[in-house]
Amino acid sequence: MQKSEIAIAGDTSGVEFRLPVVKFPGADASAPKTYMQAALHAEELPGVAALHFLIPMLEAAEKRGDILGSITIVPKANPVGASQYVNGANEGRFDLGSRTNFNRDYPLLSGDERDSLLDGVEELLAAEQLKHHLLHMASGADLMLDLHCDDESQLYAYLHEVWWPEATDLAESIGLEAVLLSDGKSSAFEDAVTHAWQHGPLGNRKAWHEGRISLTMEFRGLADVDPVLGRMDAEGLYAFLQRRGVLKGEPIRKESFEGVVAGLDYVQMVDAPVTGMVLFEREYGEVVEKGDHLATIVTTPGDAAGDVKVTAPAEGTIVTRITRRFVRRTDNLMKIASRELSQAKRKKGGGLED
Ligand SMILES: [Zn+2]
């Protein structure tokens, strides 16, 4: 195991961020190269817990000679966001200096542009330096897993539709409960890696997606951080790497995948019609029918006339739910994976959310 740090100059004098990188070189240069990172949105920690338990497993595997493909891990991918506090609360999703999401607005690389991605990087603002370093590492891999989490949620993944159903091995290894398929057209990290592959050199491949995968894992909800889940998720990641020939051995975990698979255009975004206190009637993971009562938003406590009922716009499975109970008009309350096309419009960055 090799440990290193990437230095990122802060935007003011005397400030420097350090990005830890863990690398296992691997014994077989022809085996797939893996890149994994967690907490790109700094406060999303279930992936950090999984990597915390995975790294010692990989150290043991290395001693046994079981690591074939190189594995690069960035266990805490966003020291800039982790340092941002506003009125006592961490703000790890948006860079305060540029108002951009740490998981949007990545450079979309073509040809051999990856080779020069780090040229003059120190002249950029800190958040941009971070994005360039992460994208440079990830786009050089064959398997890229970006570990996030949702508010309250099932265990699900976003990935380009070209990799389904091949990625059933991922779903079976990790125990995914849902898969959301995208068209790769956002500027999120996962799609920026896909774009670099799509528009970059093919190498020995017949097609850009052959032997590759780039995905965003949503490891359940913000509060789903504990040793039991962390160990289980580490085993899931380990099993996936075994199935892809990065690690030797029979997969240590395999579950049948029976979850919902939906394209992004089939994800019903249930947004709050008014501001108030939300009383949920349904849990995530539940299957609902069109018109089912999902929640009530109380606008005038004590006066039922002010209650606003929120119903399901279509049938489907509730994949996520907002954590907060005080909601603002337009806030997303739930995502429902459905068989019906959604009327929800994509956000500016091409994703379901800003
Ligand atoms: Zn995230």
mmCIF file of C-alpha atoms and ligand atoms in Angstrom:
data_model
loop_
_atom_site.group_PDB
_atom_site.id
_atom_site.type_symbol
_atom_site.label_atom_id
_atom_site.label_comp_id
_atom_site.label_asym_id
_atom_site.label_seq_id
_atom_site.Cartn_x
_atom_site.Cartn_y
_atom_site.Cartn_z
ATOM 1 C CA MET A 1 0.000 0.000 0.000
ATOM 2 C CA GLN A 2 1.283 3.425 -0.924
ATOM 3 C CA LYS A 3 0.016 6.511 0.894
ATOM 4 C CA SER A 4 0.452 9.992 -0.500
ATOM 5 C CA GLU A 5 -1.146 13.412 -0.343
ATOM 6 C CA ILE A 6 -1.996 15.940 -3.012
ATOM 7 C CA ALA A 7 -1.472 19.526 -1.878
ATOM 8 C CA ILE A 8 -4.145 22.002 -2.911
ATOM 9 C CA ALA A 9 -3.323 25.663 -2.383
ATOM 10 C CA GLY A 10 -6.120 27.600 -0.689
ATOM 11 C CA ASP A 11 -7.442 30.806 -2.210
ATOM 12 C CA THR A 12 -5.865 32.959 0.494
ATOM 13 C CA SER A 13 -2.309 32.998 1.749
ATOM 14 C CA GLY A 14 -1.442 30.582 4.543
ATOM 15 C CA VAL A 15 -4.137 28.063 3.602
ATOM 16 C CA GLU A 16 -3.425 24.675 2.095
ATOM 17 C CA PHE A 17 -5.632 21.582 1.799
ATOM 18 C CA ARG A 18 -4.241 18.068 1.667
ATOM 19 C CA LEU A 19 -5.977 15.270 -0.203
ATOM 20 C CA PRO A 20 -4.978 11.780 0.995
ATOM 21 C CA VAL A 21 -4.587 9.090 -1.690
ATOM 22 C CA VAL A 22 -4.138 5.366 -1.016
ATOM 23 C CA LYS A 23 -2.824 3.171 -3.794
ATOM 24 C CA PHE A 24 -2.387 -0.574 -4.232
ATOM 25 C CA PRO A 25 -0.263 -1.099 -7.355
ATOM 26 C CA GLY A 26 -1.558 -4.564 -8.333
ATOM 27 C CA ALA A 27 0.432 -7.455 -9.751
ATOM 28 C CA ASP A 28 -1.052 -7.712 -13.252
ATOM 29 C CA ALA A 29 -0.802 -4.703 -15.561
ATOM 30 C CA SER A 30 -3.505 -6.147 -17.825
ATOM 31 C CA ALA A 31 -6.125 -6.369 -15.010
ATOM 32 C CA PRO A 32 -8.681 -3.524 -14.710
ATOM 33 C CA LYS A 33 -7.592 -0.390 -12.874
ATOM 34 C CA THR A 34 -9.965 0.844 -10.179
ATOM 35 C CA TYR A 35 -10.582 4.315 -8.771
ATOM 36 C CA MET A 36 -12.836 4.932 -5.782
ATOM 37 C CA GLN A 37 -13.587 8.081 -3.848
ATOM 38 C CA ALA A 38 -15.997 9.001 -1.065
ATOM 39 C CA ALA A 39 -17.458 12.177 0.426
ATOM 40 C CA LEU A 40 -17.140 14.391 -2.636
ATOM 41 C CA HIS A 41 -20.071 16.036 -0.892
ATOM 42 C CA ALA A 42 -18.073 16.370 2.265
ATOM 43 C CA GLU A 43 -20.697 15.405 4.843
ATOM 44 C CA GLU A 44 -21.842 12.232 3.010
ATOM 45 C CA LEU A 45 -20.046 9.608 5.063
ATOM 46 C CA PRO A 46 -21.440 6.088 4.406
ATOM 47 C CA GLY A 47 -18.876 5.620 1.609
ATOM 48 C CA VAL A 48 -16.094 6.835 3.912
ATOM 49 C CA ALA A 49 -17.143 4.168 6.429
ATOM 50 C CA ALA A 50 -17.105 1.512 3.684
ATOM 51 C CA LEU A 51 -13.597 2.535 2.576
ATOM 52 C CA HIS A 52 -12.437 2.680 6.208
ATOM 53 C CA PHE A 53 -13.164 -1.045 6.429
ATOM 54 C CA LEU A 54 -12.174 -1.876 2.846
ATOM 55 C CA ILE A 55 -8.613 -0.516 3.016
ATOM 56 C CA PRO A 56 -7.442 -2.986 5.732
ATOM 57 C CA MET A 57 -9.092 -5.803 3.732
ATOM 58 C CA LEU A 58 -7.057 -4.737 0.706
ATOM 59 C CA GLU A 59 -3.876 -4.539 2.779
ATOM 60 C CA ALA A 60 -4.433 -8.166 3.791
ATOM 61 C CA ALA A 61 -5.218 -9.101 0.180
ATOM 62 C CA GLU A 62 -1.994 -7.439 -0.944
ATOM 63 C CA LYS A 63 0.003 -9.536 1.532
ATOM 64 C CA ARG A 64 -1.640 -12.672 0.123
ATOM 65 C CA GLY A 65 -0.825 -11.568 -3.434
ATOM 66 C CA ASP A 66 -4.535 -11.292 -4.272
ATOM 67 C CA ILE A 67 -4.523 -7.816 -5.849
ATOM 68 C CA LEU A 68 -4.277 -8.040 -9.627
ATOM 69 C CA GLY A 69 -5.396 -4.627 -10.900
ATOM 70 C CA SER A 70 -4.191 -1.361 -9.411
ATOM 71 C CA ILE A 71 -6.612 0.270 -6.962
ATOM 72 C CA THR A 72 -6.543 3.981 -6.168
ATOM 73 C CA ILE A 73 -8.673 5.208 -3.268
ATOM 74 C CA VAL A 74 -9.421 8.743 -2.137
ATOM 75 C CA PRO A 75 -11.245 8.089 1.135
ATOM 76 C CA LYS A 76 -12.229 11.729 1.799
ATOM 77 C CA ALA A 77 -12.404 13.470 -1.540
ATOM 78 C CA ASN A 78 -13.274 17.002 -0.501
ATOM 79 C CA PRO A 79 -11.126 18.771 2.082
ATOM 80 C CA VAL A 80 -12.332 22.123 0.709
ATOM 81 C CA GLY A 81 -15.994 21.340 1.402
ATOM 82 C CA ALA A 82 -15.162 19.709 4.734
ATOM 83 C CA SER A 83 -13.664 23.008 5.903
ATOM 84 C CA GLN A 84 -16.713 25.114 5.036
ATOM 85 C CA TYR A 85 -18.987 25.935 7.931
ATOM 86 C CA VAL A 86 -21.883 28.363 7.775
ATOM 87 C CA ASN A 87 -23.479 29.302 11.059
ATOM 88 C CA GLY A 88 -22.215 26.121 12.682
ATOM 89 C CA ALA A 89 -23.337 23.713 9.935
ATOM 90 C CA ASN A 90 -21.078 22.036 7.402
ATOM 91 C CA GLU A 91 -21.642 23.100 3.792
ATOM 92 C CA GLY A 92 -20.018 20.323 1.826
ATOM 93 C CA ARG A 93 -22.216 20.260 -1.277
ATOM 94 C CA PHE A 94 -21.584 23.706 -2.761
ATOM 95 C CA ASP A 95 -18.297 25.566 -2.963
ATOM 96 C CA LEU A 96 -19.027 28.838 -1.166
ATOM 97 C CA GLY A 97 -16.483 30.740 -3.248
ATOM 98 C CA SER A 98 -17.965 29.886 -6.636
ATOM 99 C CA ARG A 99 -21.503 28.784 -5.630
ATOM 100 C CA THR A 100 -21.022 25.582 -7.653
ATOM 101 C CA ASN A 101 -21.829 22.048 -6.590
ATOM 102 C CA PHE A 102 -18.667 20.019 -5.910
ATOM 103 C CA ASN A 103 -20.242 17.310 -8.083
ATOM 104 C CA ARG A 104 -21.039 19.480 -11.113
ATOM 105 C CA ASP A 105 -19.196 21.535 -13.730
ATOM 106 C CA TYR A 106 -16.297 19.153 -14.304
ATOM 107 C CA PRO A 107 -14.186 19.663 -17.418
ATOM 108 C CA LEU A 108 -15.511 17.560 -20.316
ATOM 109 C CA LEU A 109 -12.356 16.139 -21.844
ATOM 110 C CA SER A 110 -11.778 15.030 -25.438
ATOM 111 C CA GLY A 111 -8.900 13.307 -27.196
ATOM 112 C CA ASP A 112 -5.702 13.459 -25.189
ATOM 113 C CA GLU A 113 -6.774 16.452 -23.031
ATOM 114 C CA ARG A 114 -6.426 14.295 -19.907
ATOM 115 C CA ASP A 115 -2.660 14.383 -20.403
ATOM 116 C CA SER A 116 -2.566 18.152 -19.866
ATOM 117 C CA LEU A 117 -5.344 18.371 -17.266
ATOM 118 C CA LEU A 118 -2.891 19.149 -14.467
ATOM 119 C CA ASP A 119 -0.798 21.670 -16.424
ATOM 120 C CA GLY A 120 -0.853 24.947 -14.478
ATOM 121 C CA VAL A 121 -3.417 23.496 -12.071
ATOM 122 C CA GLU A 122 -1.947 25.472 -9.161
ATOM 123 C CA GLU A 123 -3.135 28.691 -10.801
ATOM 124 C CA LEU A 124 -6.782 27.661 -10.419
ATOM 125 C CA LEU A 125 -9.024 28.316 -7.434
ATOM 126 C CA ALA A 126 -8.921 25.565 -4.788
ATOM 127 C CA ALA A 127 -12.236 23.949 -5.747
ATOM 128 C CA GLU A 128 -11.152 23.781 -9.397
ATOM 129 C CA GLN A 129 -7.739 22.342 -8.471
ATOM 130 C CA LEU A 130 -9.556 19.642 -6.524
ATOM 131 C CA LYS A 131 -11.837 18.823 -9.472
ATOM 132 C CA HIS A 132 -8.912 18.593 -11.890
ATOM 133 C CA HIS A 133 -6.922 16.261 -9.617
ATOM 134 C CA LEU A 134 -9.895 13.964 -8.944
ATOM 135 C CA LEU A 135 -10.894 13.779 -12.600
ATOM 136 C CA HIS A 136 -7.323 13.128 -13.673
ATOM 137 C CA MET A 137 -7.032 10.130 -11.340
ATOM 138 C CA ALA A 138 -10.506 8.755 -12.104
ATOM 139 C CA SER A 139 -10.405 9.041 -15.892
ATOM 140 C CA GLY A 140 -7.178 7.021 -15.963
ATOM 141 C CA ALA A 141 -8.990 4.031 -14.420
ATOM 142 C CA ASP A 142 -11.295 1.404 -15.939
ATOM 143 C CA LEU A 143 -13.676 1.068 -12.995
ATOM 144 C CA MET A 144 -14.765 4.277 -11.261
ATOM 145 C CA LEU A 145 -16.949 4.308 -8.157
ATOM 146 C CA ASP A 146 -17.948 7.661 -6.679
ATOM 147 C CA LEU A 147 -19.484 6.975 -3.268
ATOM 148 C CA HIS A 148 -22.210 9.372 -2.144
ATOM 149 C CA CYS A 149 -25.413 9.105 -0.123
ATOM 150 C CA ASP A 150 -28.873 10.601 -0.281
ATOM 151 C CA ASP A 151 -30.995 12.137 2.497
ATOM 152 C CA GLU A 152 -32.996 9.094 3.685
ATOM 153 C CA SER A 153 -32.799 6.447 1.055
ATOM 154 C CA GLN A 154 -32.516 2.996 -0.369
ATOM 155 C CA LEU A 155 -29.113 1.769 -1.487
ATOM 156 C CA TYR A 156 -28.995 2.685 -5.169
ATOM 157 C CA ALA A 157 -26.660 3.688 -7.991
ATOM 158 C CA TYR A 158 -26.696 6.030 -10.962
ATOM 159 C CA LEU A 159 -24.922 4.747 -14.041
ATOM 160 C CA HIS A 160 -24.927 5.184 -17.805
ATOM 161 C CA GLU A 161 -27.530 2.990 -19.502
ATOM 162 C CA VAL A 162 -24.803 1.424 -21.662
ATOM 163 C CA TRP A 163 -23.624 -0.536 -18.587
ATOM 164 C CA TRP A 164 -26.941 -2.185 -17.799
ATOM 165 C CA PRO A 165 -27.571 -5.127 -17.389
ATOM 166 C CA GLU A 166 -23.824 -5.912 -17.315
ATOM 167 C CA ALA A 167 -23.628 -4.119 -13.964
ATOM 168 C CA THR A 168 -25.945 -6.668 -12.395
ATOM 169 C CA ASP A 169 -22.709 -7.998 -10.870
ATOM 170 C CA LEU A 170 -22.416 -4.699 -8.994
ATOM 171 C CA ALA A 171 -26.033 -4.900 -7.816
ATOM 172 C CA GLU A 172 -25.528 -8.475 -6.613
ATOM 173 C CA SER A 173 -22.246 -7.671 -4.865
ATOM 174 C CA ILE A 174 -23.378 -4.538 -3.053
ATOM 175 C CA GLY A 175 -27.010 -5.540 -2.508
ATOM 176 C CA LEU A 176 -28.415 -2.610 -4.483
ATOM 177 C CA GLU A 177 -32.103 -1.917 -4.009
ATOM 178 C CA ALA A 178 -32.513 0.279 -7.091
ATOM 179 C CA VAL A 179 -30.618 1.294 -10.223
ATOM 180 C CA LEU A 180 -31.191 4.612 -11.994
ATOM 181 C CA LEU A 181 -29.918 4.736 -15.552
ATOM 182 C CA SER A 182 -28.684 8.003 -17.025
ATOM 183 C CA ASP A 183 -27.841 9.238 -20.501
ATOM 184 C CA GLY A 184 -24.444 10.529 -19.347
ATOM 185 C CA LYS A 185 -25.234 14.109 -20.301
ATOM 186 C CA SER A 186 -24.703 15.906 -17.000
ATOM 187 C CA SER A 187 -21.518 17.574 -15.775
ATOM 188 C CA ALA A 188 -21.429 15.396 -12.634
ATOM 189 C CA PHE A 189 -18.177 13.595 -11.826
ATOM 190 C CA GLU A 190 -19.494 10.211 -12.968
ATOM 191 C CA ASP A 191 -20.531 11.650 -16.333
ATOM 192 C CA ALA A 192 -17.316 13.662 -16.749
ATOM 193 C CA VAL A 193 -15.366 10.407 -16.421
ATOM 194 C CA THR A 194 -17.724 8.759 -18.913
ATOM 195 C CA HIS A 195 -17.278 11.712 -21.279
ATOM 196 C CA ALA A 196 -13.485 11.478 -21.092
ATOM 197 C CA TRP A 197 -13.709 7.778 -21.994
ATOM 198 C CA GLN A 198 -16.285 8.335 -24.725
ATOM 199 C CA HIS A 199 -14.212 11.043 -26.397
ATOM 200 C CA GLY A 200 -10.733 9.804 -25.488
ATOM 201 C CA PRO A 201 -8.387 7.182 -26.899
ATOM 202 C CA LEU A 202 -9.886 3.685 -27.211
ATOM 203 C CA GLY A 203 -6.658 1.796 -26.508
ATOM 204 C CA ASN A 204 -7.219 -1.888 -27.230
ATOM 205 C CA ARG A 205 -10.996 -1.637 -26.842
ATOM 206 C CA LYS A 206 -13.547 -2.161 -29.587
ATOM 207 C CA ALA A 207 -15.970 0.233 -27.862
ATOM 208 C CA TRP A 208 -15.406 3.011 -25.302
ATOM 209 C CA HIS A 209 -17.488 1.318 -22.621
ATOM 210 C CA GLU A 210 -15.897 -2.130 -22.943
ATOM 211 C CA GLY A 211 -14.443 -3.347 -19.644
ATOM 212 C CA ARG A 212 -15.300 -0.073 -17.943
ATOM 213 C CA ILE A 213 -17.868 1.346 -15.550
ATOM 214 C CA SER A 214 -18.359 4.788 -14.033
ATOM 215 C CA LEU A 215 -21.056 5.210 -11.419
ATOM 216 C CA THR A 216 -22.370 7.203 -8.523
ATOM 217 C CA MET A 217 -23.277 5.046 -5.566
ATOM 218 C CA GLU A 218 -25.879 6.375 -3.169
ATOM 219 C CA PHE A 219 -25.041 4.422 -0.020
ATOM 220 C CA ARG A 220 -28.434 4.951 1.651
ATOM 221 C CA GLY A 221 -28.984 8.046 3.825
ATOM 222 C CA LEU A 222 -26.826 10.635 5.600
ATOM 223 C CA ALA A 223 -27.303 8.994 9.004
ATOM 224 C CA ASP A 224 -26.654 5.426 7.790
ATOM 225 C CA VAL A 225 -23.107 5.446 9.102
ATOM 226 C CA ASP A 226 -22.284 2.631 11.491
ATOM 227 C CA PRO A 227 -19.806 -0.253 11.782
ATOM 228 C CA VAL A 228 -22.250 -2.949 10.663
ATOM 229 C CA LEU A 229 -23.201 -1.178 7.441
ATOM 230 C CA GLY A 230 -19.621 -0.001 6.865
ATOM 231 C CA ARG A 231 -18.268 -3.567 7.037
ATOM 232 C CA MET A 232 -21.070 -4.915 4.882
ATOM 233 C CA ASP A 233 -20.508 -2.264 2.225
ATOM 234 C CA ALA A 234 -16.746 -2.900 2.299
ATOM 235 C CA GLU A 235 -17.456 -6.572 1.618
ATOM 236 C CA GLY A 236 -19.784 -5.570 -1.205
ATOM 237 C CA LEU A 237 -17.106 -3.438 -2.844
ATOM 238 C CA TYR A 238 -14.560 -6.212 -2.353
ATOM 239 C CA ALA A 239 -16.895 -8.773 -3.975
ATOM 240 C CA PHE A 240 -17.476 -6.456 -6.954
ATOM 241 C CA LEU A 241 -13.722 -6.107 -7.493
ATOM 242 C CA GLN A 242 -13.418 -9.894 -7.349
ATOM 243 C CA ARG A 243 -16.099 -10.263 -10.005
ATOM 244 C CA ARG A 244 -14.318 -7.780 -12.262
ATOM 245 C CA GLY A 245 -10.943 -9.553 -11.964
ATOM 246 C CA VAL A 246 -9.272 -6.839 -9.885
ATOM 247 C CA LEU A 247 -8.998 -9.126 -6.867
ATOM 248 C CA LYS A 248 -8.457 -12.859 -6.755
ATOM 249 C CA GLY A 249 -10.913 -15.268 -5.153
ATOM 250 C CA GLU A 250 -14.543 -16.307 -5.223
ATOM 251 C CA PRO A 251 -16.856 -13.336 -4.489
ATOM 252 C CA ILE A 252 -17.288 -12.999 -0.743
ATOM 253 C CA ARG A 253 -20.800 -11.621 -1.163
ATOM 254 C CA LYS A 254 -23.545 -12.288 -3.662
ATOM 255 C CA GLU A 255 -27.205 -11.382 -3.330
ATOM 256 C CA SER A 256 -30.010 -11.676 -5.807
ATOM 257 C CA PHE A 257 -30.960 -8.326 -7.289
ATOM 258 C CA GLU A 258 -34.687 -7.722 -7.327
ATOM 259 C CA GLY A 259 -34.700 -3.931 -7.163
ATOM 260 C CA VAL A 260 -36.274 -1.445 -9.489
ATOM 261 C CA VAL A 261 -34.397 -0.243 -12.599
ATOM 262 C CA ALA A 262 -35.521 3.077 -14.027
ATOM 263 C CA GLY A 263 -34.165 5.614 -16.475
ATOM 264 C CA LEU A 264 -33.720 9.149 -15.095
ATOM 265 C CA ASP A 265 -36.696 10.280 -17.165
ATOM 266 C CA TYR A 266 -38.785 7.776 -15.223
ATOM 267 C CA VAL A 267 -37.880 9.160 -11.815
ATOM 268 C CA GLN A 268 -40.842 11.073 -10.423
ATOM 269 C CA MET A 269 -39.598 14.064 -8.453
ATOM 270 C CA VAL A 270 -42.186 14.795 -5.764
ATOM 271 C CA ASP A 271 -41.598 18.404 -4.742
ATOM 272 C CA ALA A 272 -43.156 20.420 -1.920
ATOM 273 C CA PRO A 273 -45.996 22.581 -3.277
ATOM 274 C CA VAL A 274 -45.917 24.889 -0.241
ATOM 275 C CA THR A 275 -43.664 25.740 2.700
ATOM 276 C CA GLY A 276 -44.368 24.105 6.032
ATOM 277 C CA MET A 277 -43.957 21.059 8.271
ATOM 278 C CA VAL A 278 -44.039 17.772 6.398
ATOM 279 C CA LEU A 279 -45.790 14.757 7.919
ATOM 280 C CA PHE A 280 -44.835 11.710 5.853
ATOM 281 C CA GLU A 281 -47.404 8.966 5.355
ATOM 282 C CA ARG A 282 -45.095 6.617 3.445
ATOM 283 C CA GLU A 283 -41.563 5.289 3.918
ATOM 284 C CA TYR A 284 -38.814 4.964 1.337
ATOM 285 C CA GLY A 285 -38.690 1.470 -0.123
ATOM 286 C CA GLU A 286 -42.492 1.283 -0.314
ATOM 287 C CA VAL A 287 -44.355 0.696 -3.564
ATOM 288 C CA VAL A 288 -47.095 3.246 -4.218
ATOM 289 C CA GLU A 289 -49.900 3.691 -6.712
ATOM 290 C CA LYS A 290 -50.797 6.887 -8.537
ATOM 291 C CA GLY A 291 -52.815 9.145 -6.220
ATOM 292 C CA ASP A 292 -51.613 7.509 -2.982
ATOM 293 C CA HIS A 293 -51.283 9.874 -0.019
ATOM 294 C CA LEU A 294 -47.526 10.423 0.456
ATOM 295 C CA ALA A 295 -47.403 13.305 2.892
ATOM 296 C CA THR A 296 -49.242 16.228 4.386
ATOM 297 C CA ILE A 297 -47.656 19.640 4.606
ATOM 298 C CA VAL A 298 -48.953 21.608 7.575
ATOM 299 C CA THR A 299 -48.912 25.314 6.836
ATOM 300 C CA THR A 300 -51.056 26.499 9.778
ATOM 301 C CA PRO A 301 -50.581 24.343 12.864
ATOM 302 C CA GLY A 302 -53.924 23.738 14.581
ATOM 303 C CA ASP A 303 -55.978 24.512 11.489
ATOM 304 C CA ALA A 304 -56.621 21.517 9.238
ATOM 305 C CA ALA A 305 -57.814 23.892 6.511
ATOM 306 C CA GLY A 306 -54.163 24.830 5.972
ATOM 307 C CA ASP A 307 -53.063 21.223 5.397
ATOM 308 C CA VAL A 308 -51.820 20.449 1.884
ATOM 309 C CA LYS A 309 -51.988 16.830 0.768
ATOM 310 C CA VAL A 310 -49.166 15.511 -1.439
ATOM 311 C CA THR A 311 -50.067 12.511 -3.592
ATOM 312 C CA ALA A 312 -48.074 10.185 -5.858
ATOM 313 C CA PRO A 313 -47.941 11.512 -9.448
ATOM 314 C CA ALA A 314 -47.507 7.944 -10.745
ATOM 315 C CA GLU A 315 -46.984 4.406 -9.534
ATOM 316 C CA GLY A 316 -43.515 3.297 -8.476
ATOM 317 C CA THR A 317 -41.081 2.624 -5.649
ATOM 318 C CA ILE A 318 -40.100 5.385 -3.241
ATOM 319 C CA VAL A 319 -36.301 5.465 -3.473
ATOM 320 C CA THR A 320 -35.504 8.557 -1.393
ATOM 321 C CA ARG A 321 -37.039 10.935 1.120
ATOM 322 C CA ILE A 322 -35.915 14.324 2.423
ATOM 323 C CA THR A 323 -34.346 14.315 5.896
ATOM 324 C CA ARG A 324 -35.638 17.643 7.119
ATOM 325 C CA ARG A 325 -39.223 18.049 8.228
ATOM 326 C CA PHE A 326 -39.397 21.810 7.653
ATOM 327 C CA VAL A 327 -39.613 22.110 3.892
ATOM 328 C CA ARG A 328 -39.671 25.022 1.514
ATOM 329 C CA ARG A 329 -41.834 25.336 -1.590
ATOM 330 C CA THR A 330 -40.098 23.400 -4.467
ATOM 331 C CA ASP A 331 -37.907 21.303 -2.110
ATOM 332 C CA ASN A 332 -37.731 17.697 -3.288
ATOM 333 C CA LEU A 333 -39.666 15.487 -0.854
ATOM 334 C CA MET A 334 -39.224 12.120 -2.561
ATOM 335 C CA LYS A 335 -37.880 10.414 -5.660
ATOM 336 C CA ILE A 336 -40.083 7.636 -6.993
ATOM 337 C CA ALA A 337 -38.703 5.194 -9.579
ATOM 338 C CA SER A 338 -41.610 4.565 -11.911
ATOM 339 C CA ARG A 339 -42.601 2.868 -15.146
ATOM 340 C CA GLU A 340 -44.248 6.120 -16.255
ATOM 341 C CA LEU A 341 -42.347 8.972 -17.883
ATOM 342 C CA SER A 342 -41.776 11.810 -15.470
ATOM 343 C CA GLN A 343 -42.746 15.420 -16.168
ATOM 344 C CA ALA A 344 -39.848 16.672 -14.008
ATOM 345 C CA LYS A 345 -37.415 18.932 -15.809
ATOM 346 C CA ARG A 346 -33.667 18.322 -15.491
ATOM 347 C CA LYS A 347 -31.675 20.928 -13.583
ATOM 348 C CA LYS A 348 -29.100 23.239 -15.150
ATOM 349 C CA GLY A 349 -26.237 20.737 -14.677
ATOM 350 C CA GLY A 350 -28.245 17.980 -16.428
ATOM 351 C CA GLY A 351 -29.036 16.036 -13.238
ATOM 352 C CA LEU A 352 -32.220 15.534 -11.253
ATOM 353 C CA GLU A 353 -30.998 17.952 -8.592
ATOM 354 C CA ASP A 354 -28.748 21.028 -8.407
HETATM 355 ZN ZN ZN B 1 -23.554 13.505 -2.988
#
